[in-house]
Short mmCIF file of C-alpha atoms and ligand atoms in Angstrom, two decimals:
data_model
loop_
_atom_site.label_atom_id
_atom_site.label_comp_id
_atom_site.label_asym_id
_atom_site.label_seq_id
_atom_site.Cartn_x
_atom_site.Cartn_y
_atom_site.Cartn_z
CA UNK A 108 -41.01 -24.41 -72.86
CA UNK A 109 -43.97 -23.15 -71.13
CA UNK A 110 -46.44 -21.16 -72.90
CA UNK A 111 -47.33 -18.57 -70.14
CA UNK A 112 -46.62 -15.74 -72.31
CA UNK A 113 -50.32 -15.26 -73.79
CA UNK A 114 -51.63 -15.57 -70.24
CA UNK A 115 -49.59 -12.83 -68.54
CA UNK A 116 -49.90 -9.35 -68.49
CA UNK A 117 -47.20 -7.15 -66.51
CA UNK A 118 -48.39 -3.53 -65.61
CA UNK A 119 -46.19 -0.72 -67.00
CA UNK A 120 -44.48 -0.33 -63.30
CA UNK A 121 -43.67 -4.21 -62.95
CA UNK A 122 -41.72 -3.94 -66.35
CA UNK A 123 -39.75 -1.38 -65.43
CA UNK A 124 -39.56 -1.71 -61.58
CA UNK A 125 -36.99 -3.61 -59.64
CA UNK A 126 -36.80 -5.32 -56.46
CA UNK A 127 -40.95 -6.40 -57.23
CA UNK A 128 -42.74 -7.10 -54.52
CA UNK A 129 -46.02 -9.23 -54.75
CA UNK A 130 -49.44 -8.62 -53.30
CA UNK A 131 -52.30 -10.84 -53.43
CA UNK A 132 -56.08 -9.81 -54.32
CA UNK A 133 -57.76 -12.15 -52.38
CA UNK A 134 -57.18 -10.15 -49.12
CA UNK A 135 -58.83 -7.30 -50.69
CA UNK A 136 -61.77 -8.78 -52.02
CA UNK A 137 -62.34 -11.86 -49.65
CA UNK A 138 -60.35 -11.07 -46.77
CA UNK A 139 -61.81 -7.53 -45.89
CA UNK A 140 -64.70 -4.97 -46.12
CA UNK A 141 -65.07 -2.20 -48.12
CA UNK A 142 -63.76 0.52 -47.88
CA UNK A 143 -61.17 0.11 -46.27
CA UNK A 144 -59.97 -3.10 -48.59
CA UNK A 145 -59.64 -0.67 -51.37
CA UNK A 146 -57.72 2.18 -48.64
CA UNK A 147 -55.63 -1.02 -47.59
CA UNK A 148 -54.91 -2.00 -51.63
CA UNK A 149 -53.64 1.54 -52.28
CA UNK A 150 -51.85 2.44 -49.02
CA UNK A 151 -49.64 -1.55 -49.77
CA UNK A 152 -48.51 -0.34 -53.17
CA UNK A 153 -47.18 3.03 -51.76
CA UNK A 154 -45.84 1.23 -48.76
CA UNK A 155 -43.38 -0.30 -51.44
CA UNK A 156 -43.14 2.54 -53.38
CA UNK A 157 -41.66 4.28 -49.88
CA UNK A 158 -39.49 1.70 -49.92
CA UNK A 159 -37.70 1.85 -53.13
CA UNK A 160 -39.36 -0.98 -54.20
CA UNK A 161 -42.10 -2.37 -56.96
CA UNK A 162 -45.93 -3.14 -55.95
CA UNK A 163 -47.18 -5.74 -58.15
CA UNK A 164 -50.71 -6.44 -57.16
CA UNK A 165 -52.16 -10.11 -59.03
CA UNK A 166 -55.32 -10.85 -60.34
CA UNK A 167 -56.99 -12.45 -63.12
CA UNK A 168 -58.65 -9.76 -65.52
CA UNK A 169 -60.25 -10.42 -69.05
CA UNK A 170 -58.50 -14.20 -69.61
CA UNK A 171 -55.21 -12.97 -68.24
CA UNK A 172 -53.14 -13.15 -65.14
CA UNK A 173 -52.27 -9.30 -64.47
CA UNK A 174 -49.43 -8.90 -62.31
CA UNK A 175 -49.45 -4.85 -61.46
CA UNK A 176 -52.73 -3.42 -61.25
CA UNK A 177 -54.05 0.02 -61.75
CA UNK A 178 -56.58 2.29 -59.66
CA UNK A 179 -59.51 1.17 -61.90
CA UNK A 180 -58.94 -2.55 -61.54
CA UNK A 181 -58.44 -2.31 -57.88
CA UNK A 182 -61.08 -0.47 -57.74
CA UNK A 183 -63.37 -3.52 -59.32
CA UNK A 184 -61.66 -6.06 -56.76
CA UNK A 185 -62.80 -3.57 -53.98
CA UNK A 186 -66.38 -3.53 -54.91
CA UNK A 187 -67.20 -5.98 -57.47
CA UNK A 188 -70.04 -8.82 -55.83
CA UNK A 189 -69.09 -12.15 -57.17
CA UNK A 190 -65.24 -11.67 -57.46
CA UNK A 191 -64.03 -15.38 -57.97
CA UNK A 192 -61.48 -16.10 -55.38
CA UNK A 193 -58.77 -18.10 -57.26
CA UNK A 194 -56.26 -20.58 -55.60
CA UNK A 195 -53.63 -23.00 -57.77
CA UNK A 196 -56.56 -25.32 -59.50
CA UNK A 197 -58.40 -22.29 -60.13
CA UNK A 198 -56.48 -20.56 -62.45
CA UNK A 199 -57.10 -22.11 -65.46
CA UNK A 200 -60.84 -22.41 -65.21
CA UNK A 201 -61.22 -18.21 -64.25
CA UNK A 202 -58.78 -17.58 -67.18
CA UNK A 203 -61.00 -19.49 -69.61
CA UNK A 204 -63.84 -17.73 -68.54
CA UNK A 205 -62.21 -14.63 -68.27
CA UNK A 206 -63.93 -13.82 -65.28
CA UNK A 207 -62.65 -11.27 -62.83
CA UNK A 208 -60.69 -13.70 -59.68
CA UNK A 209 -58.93 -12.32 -56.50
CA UNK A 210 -55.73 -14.36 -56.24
CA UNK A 211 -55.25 -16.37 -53.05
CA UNK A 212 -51.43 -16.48 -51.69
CA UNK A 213 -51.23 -20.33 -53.67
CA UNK A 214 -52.29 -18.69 -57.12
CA UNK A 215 -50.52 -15.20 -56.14
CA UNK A 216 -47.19 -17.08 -55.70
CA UNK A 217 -47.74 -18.85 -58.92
CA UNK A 218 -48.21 -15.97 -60.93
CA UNK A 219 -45.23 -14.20 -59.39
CA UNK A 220 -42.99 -16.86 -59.81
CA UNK A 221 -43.99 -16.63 -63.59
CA UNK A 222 -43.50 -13.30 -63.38
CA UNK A 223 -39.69 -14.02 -61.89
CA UNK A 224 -40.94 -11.98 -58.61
CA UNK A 225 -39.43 -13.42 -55.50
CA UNK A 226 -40.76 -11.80 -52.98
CA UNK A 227 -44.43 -11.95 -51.50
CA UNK A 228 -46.34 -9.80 -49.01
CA UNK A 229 -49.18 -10.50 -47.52
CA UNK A 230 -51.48 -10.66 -44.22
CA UNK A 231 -52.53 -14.57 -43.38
CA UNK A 232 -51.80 -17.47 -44.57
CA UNK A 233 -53.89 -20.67 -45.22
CA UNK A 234 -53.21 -23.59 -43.33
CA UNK A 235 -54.28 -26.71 -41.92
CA UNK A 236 -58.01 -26.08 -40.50
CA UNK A 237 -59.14 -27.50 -37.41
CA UNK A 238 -60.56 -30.46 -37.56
CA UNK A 239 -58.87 -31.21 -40.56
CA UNK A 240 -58.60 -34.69 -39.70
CA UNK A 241 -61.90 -35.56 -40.59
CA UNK A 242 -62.43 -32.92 -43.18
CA UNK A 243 -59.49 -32.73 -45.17
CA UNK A 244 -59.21 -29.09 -44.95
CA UNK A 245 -55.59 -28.18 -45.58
CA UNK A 246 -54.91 -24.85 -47.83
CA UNK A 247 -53.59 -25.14 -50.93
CA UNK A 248 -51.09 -22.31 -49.75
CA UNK A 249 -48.89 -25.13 -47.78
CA UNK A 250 -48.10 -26.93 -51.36
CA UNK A 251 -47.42 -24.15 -53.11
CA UNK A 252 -45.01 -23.43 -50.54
CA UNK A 253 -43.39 -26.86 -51.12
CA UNK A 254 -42.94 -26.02 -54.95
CA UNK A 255 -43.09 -22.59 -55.83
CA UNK A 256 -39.85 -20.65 -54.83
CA UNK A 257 -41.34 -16.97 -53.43
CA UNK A 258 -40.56 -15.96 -50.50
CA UNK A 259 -44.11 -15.22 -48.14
CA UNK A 260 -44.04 -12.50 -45.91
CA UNK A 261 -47.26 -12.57 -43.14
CA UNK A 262 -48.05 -12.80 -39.85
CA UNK A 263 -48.29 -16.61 -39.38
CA UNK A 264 -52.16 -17.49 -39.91
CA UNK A 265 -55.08 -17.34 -37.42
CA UNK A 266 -55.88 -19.44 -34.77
CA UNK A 267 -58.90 -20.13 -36.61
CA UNK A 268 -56.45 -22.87 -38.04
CA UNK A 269 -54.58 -25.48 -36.11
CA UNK A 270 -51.97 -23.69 -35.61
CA UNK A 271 -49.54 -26.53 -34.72
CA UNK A 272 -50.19 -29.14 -37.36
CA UNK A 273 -49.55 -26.36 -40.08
CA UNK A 274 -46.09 -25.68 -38.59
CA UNK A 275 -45.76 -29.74 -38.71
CA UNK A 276 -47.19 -30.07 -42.45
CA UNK A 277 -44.85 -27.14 -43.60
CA UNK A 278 -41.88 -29.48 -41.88
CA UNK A 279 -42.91 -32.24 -43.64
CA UNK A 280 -43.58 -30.55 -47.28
CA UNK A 281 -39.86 -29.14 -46.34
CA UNK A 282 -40.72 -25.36 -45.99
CA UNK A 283 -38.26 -23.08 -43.79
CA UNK A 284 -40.48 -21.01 -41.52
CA UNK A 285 -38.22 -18.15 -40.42
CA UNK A 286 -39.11 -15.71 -37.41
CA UNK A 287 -38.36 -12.27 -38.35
CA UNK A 288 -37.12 -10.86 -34.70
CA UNK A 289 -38.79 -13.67 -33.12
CA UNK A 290 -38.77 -17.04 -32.45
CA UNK A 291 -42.47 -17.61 -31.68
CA UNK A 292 -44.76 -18.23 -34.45
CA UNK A 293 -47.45 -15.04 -34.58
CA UNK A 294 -50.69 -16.03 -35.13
CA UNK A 295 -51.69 -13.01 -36.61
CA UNK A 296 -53.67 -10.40 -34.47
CA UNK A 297 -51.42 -11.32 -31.83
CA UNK A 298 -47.72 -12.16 -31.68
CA UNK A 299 -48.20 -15.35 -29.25
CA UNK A 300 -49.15 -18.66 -30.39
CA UNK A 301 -47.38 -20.57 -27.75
CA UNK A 302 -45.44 -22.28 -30.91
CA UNK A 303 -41.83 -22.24 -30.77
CA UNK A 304 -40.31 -21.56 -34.18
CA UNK A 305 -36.51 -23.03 -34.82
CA UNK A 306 -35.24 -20.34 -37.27
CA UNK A 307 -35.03 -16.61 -36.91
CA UNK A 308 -33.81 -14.30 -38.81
CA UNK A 309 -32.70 -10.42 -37.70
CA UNK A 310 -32.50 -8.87 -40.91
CA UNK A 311 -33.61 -8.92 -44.41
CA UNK A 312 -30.37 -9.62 -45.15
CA UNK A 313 -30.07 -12.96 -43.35
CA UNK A 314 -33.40 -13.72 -44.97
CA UNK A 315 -32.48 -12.95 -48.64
CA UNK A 316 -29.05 -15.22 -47.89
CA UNK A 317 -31.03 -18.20 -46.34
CA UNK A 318 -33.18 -18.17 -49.68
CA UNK A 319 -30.40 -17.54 -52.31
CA UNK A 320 -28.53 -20.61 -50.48
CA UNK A 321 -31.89 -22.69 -50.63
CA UNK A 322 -32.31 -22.33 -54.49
CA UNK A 323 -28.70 -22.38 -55.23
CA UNK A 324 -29.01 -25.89 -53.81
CA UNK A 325 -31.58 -26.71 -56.17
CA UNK A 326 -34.53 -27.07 -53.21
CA UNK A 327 -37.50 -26.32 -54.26
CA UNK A 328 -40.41 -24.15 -53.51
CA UNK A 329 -40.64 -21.12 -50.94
CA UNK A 330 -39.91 -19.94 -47.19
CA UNK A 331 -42.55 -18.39 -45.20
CA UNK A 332 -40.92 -15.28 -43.21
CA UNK A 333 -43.43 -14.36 -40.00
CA UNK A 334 -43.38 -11.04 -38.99
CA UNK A 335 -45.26 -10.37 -35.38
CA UNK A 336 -47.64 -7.36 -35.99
CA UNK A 337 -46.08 -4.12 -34.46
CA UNK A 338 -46.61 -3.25 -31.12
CA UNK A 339 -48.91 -0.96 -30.84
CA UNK A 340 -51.68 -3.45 -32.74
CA UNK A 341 -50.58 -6.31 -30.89
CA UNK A 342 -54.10 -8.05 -29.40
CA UNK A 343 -54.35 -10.23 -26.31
CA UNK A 344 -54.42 -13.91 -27.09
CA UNK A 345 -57.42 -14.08 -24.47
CA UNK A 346 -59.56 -12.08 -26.32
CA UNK A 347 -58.90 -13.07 -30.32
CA UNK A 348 -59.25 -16.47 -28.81
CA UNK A 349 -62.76 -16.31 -27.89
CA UNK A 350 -63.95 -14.14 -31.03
CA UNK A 351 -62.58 -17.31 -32.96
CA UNK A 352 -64.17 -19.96 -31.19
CA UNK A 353 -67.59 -17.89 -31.52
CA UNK A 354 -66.72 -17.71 -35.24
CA UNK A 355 -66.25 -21.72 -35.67
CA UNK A 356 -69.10 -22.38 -33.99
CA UNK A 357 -71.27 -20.22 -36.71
CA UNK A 358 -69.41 -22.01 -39.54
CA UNK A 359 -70.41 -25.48 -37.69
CA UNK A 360 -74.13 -24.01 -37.97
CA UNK A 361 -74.29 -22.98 -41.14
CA UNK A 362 -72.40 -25.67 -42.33
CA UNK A 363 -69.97 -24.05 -44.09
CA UNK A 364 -67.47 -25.90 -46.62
CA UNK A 365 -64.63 -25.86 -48.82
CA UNK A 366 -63.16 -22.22 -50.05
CA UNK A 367 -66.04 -20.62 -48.48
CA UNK A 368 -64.84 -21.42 -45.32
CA UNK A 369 -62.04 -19.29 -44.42
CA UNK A 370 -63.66 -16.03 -45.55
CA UNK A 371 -66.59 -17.12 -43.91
CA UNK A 372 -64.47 -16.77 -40.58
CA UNK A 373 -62.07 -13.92 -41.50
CA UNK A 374 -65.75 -12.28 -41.37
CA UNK A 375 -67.25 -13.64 -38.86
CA UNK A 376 -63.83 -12.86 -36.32
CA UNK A 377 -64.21 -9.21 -37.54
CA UNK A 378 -67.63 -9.05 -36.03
CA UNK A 379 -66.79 -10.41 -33.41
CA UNK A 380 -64.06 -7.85 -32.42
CA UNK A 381 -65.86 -5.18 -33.77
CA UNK A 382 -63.24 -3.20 -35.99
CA UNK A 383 -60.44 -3.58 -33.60
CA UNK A 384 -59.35 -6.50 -35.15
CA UNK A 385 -59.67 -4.79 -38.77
CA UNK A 386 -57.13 -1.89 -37.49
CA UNK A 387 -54.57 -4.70 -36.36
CA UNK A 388 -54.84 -6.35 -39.78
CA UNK A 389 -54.09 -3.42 -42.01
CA UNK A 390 -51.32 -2.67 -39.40
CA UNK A 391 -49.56 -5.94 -39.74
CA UNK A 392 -50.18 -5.83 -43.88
CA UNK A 393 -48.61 -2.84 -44.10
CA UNK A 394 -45.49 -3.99 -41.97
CA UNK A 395 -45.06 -6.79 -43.28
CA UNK A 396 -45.08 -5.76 -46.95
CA UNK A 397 -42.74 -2.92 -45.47
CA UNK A 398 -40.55 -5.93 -44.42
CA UNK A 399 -40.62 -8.04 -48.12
CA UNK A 400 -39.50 -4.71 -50.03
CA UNK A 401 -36.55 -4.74 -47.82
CA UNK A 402 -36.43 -8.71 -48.09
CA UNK A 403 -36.89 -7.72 -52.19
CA UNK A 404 -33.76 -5.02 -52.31
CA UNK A 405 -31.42 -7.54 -50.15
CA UNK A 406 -32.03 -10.22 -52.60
CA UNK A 407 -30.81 -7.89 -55.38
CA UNK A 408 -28.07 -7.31 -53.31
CA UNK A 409 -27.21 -11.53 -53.23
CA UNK A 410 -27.07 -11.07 -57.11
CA UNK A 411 -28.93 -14.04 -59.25
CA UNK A 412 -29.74 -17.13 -58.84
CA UNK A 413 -27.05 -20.51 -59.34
CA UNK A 414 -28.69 -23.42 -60.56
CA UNK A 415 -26.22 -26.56 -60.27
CA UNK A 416 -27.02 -28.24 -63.98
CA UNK A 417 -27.02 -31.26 -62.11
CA UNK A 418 -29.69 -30.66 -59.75
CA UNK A 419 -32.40 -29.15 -62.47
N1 PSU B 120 -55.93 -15.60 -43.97
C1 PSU B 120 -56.12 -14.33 -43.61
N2 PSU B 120 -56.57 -13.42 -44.51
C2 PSU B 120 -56.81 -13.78 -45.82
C3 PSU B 120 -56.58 -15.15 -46.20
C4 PSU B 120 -56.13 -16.00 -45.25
O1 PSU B 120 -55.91 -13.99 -42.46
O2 PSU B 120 -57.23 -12.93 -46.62
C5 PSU B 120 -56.79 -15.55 -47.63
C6 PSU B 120 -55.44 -15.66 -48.37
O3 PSU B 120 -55.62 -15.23 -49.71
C7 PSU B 120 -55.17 -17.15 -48.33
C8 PSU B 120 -56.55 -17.71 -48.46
O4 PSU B 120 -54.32 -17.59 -49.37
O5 PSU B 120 -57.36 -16.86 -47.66
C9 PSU B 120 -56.61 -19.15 -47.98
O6 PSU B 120 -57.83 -19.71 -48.33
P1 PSU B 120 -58.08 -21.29 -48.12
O7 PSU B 120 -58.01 -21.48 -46.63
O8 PSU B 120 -59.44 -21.52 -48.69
O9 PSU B 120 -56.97 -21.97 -48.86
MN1 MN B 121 -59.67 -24.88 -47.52
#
């Protein structure tokens, strides 16, 4: 039995909500500036809402892991300086010190699945870096995909990763990466990464099927679902292409390591681009968290999960 009870704290809308839909904190206090992180917090939750579904927004608060946040706490993740941004091995040490930590799509997953919420929606994911060869920079995100069974909703992950060998470590940790209308891999501001994806899906339905088969089987951990952003935010390769390389080469100089590294380029892209790239990445969270509440009501549709005794 585990004892996650004392550690978990569901907002008044989780515990009465259905088809829950998971947001991550990290995004809003790592991943962009203010204001708009806290417009972007508030406008996913009523994205959601629109669709008949339940926000539940993560984040450690006061020694617990609080899965549905209110205005005041998202508030704090907006604007609070020295908001600890929490993947899987931090979790313990932020809830001992009961510091305030902005969950990273890793920790977010881990909390949902405690929370028995399937369904995740988010921008970016982490991945393997470039250069990752010599540095050992692989996210944490790509094991917790291998374990923890949520289904991730983004727009692949920037090119500031390698791209390629992140579709090839998800193979081998035995994630499904499913197109959603596509069968190229998005990396993020822009639908083309040149990366051919083998699965596709054309409906949440197909989507909430493929994962009630893949845990009825007893296989663990998640499936990433990678939604292009829509049209109209859709940036040319070219251009995102260069802002990154700019943006590695300042990490090189500063010498940049570790966790600080990816926000230290999520900024560093965004000036760069100079805003346009911030009005393509709340366009693409808000779709795709408008495409995991309809991923969340299908799977309620599939009815709950079969665990063969003999496979648990
Ligand atoms: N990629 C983005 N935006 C983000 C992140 C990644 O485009 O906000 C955040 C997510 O929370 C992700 C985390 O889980 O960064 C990955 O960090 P790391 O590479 O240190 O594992
Ligand atoms: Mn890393």
């Amino acid at each position: 039995m585990l004892n996650t009870e004392k550690y978990l704290k569901l907002g008044p809308e989780v515990r009465e909500g259905t088809a829950l839909v998971a947001l991550e904190s990290t995004v809003i206090s790592h991943g962009l500036p203010y204001p708009e992180n806290l417009v972007t917090a508030n406008a996913l939750e009523e994205v959601v809402r629109s669709k008949g579904a339940t926000p539940a927004t993560i984040a450690l608060l006061d020694g617990k892991i609080r899965v549905g946040l209110g205005p005041p706490e998202l508030k704090r993740l907006a604007t609070e300086q020295n908001v600890a941004k929490v993947s899987r091995r931090d979790l313990p040490v932020v809830l001992a010190r009961k510091g305030l930590g902005a969950t990273t799509v890793a920790a977010t997953m881990y909390a949902a699945s405690l929370a028995n919420i399937q369904v995740f929606g988010t921008g970016g994911l982490g991945g393997v870096h470039r250069g990752a060869t010599s540095t050992f920079d692989i996210s944490a995100d790509l094991t917790e995909l291998s374990r923890t069974p949520v289904i991730v909703v983004c727009a692949g992950a920037k090119s500031i990763l390698d791209l390629a060998l992140t579709l090839e470590y998800l193979e081998t940790q035995g994630v499904p990466v499913i197109g959603y209308k596509t069968d190229e891999l998005p990396a993020f501001y822009t639908s083309h990464s040149g990366l051919k994806l083998e699965a596709w899906a054309d409906s949440a339905a197909e989507i909430a099927r493929i994962a009630r088969i893949k845990w009825d089987l007893g296989l663990p951990g998640g499936i990433v679902v990678t939604v292009p952003p829509p049209p109209e935010a859709d940036l040319p390769p070219q251009e995102i292409e260069k802002a990154i390389g700019r943006a590695l080469a300042a990490a090189e100089q500063a010498g940049v390591k570790g966790k600080a590294v990816t926000p230290f380029l999520l900024n560093a892209v965004r000036l760069e681009t100079e805003g346009k790239s911030l009005e393509t990445n709340v366009a693409l969270l808000k779709n795709n968290v408008s495409v995991a509440a309809e991923i969340a009501l299908a799977l309620l549709d599939e009815g709950p999960a079969e665990m063969p005794e003999e496979l648990i």
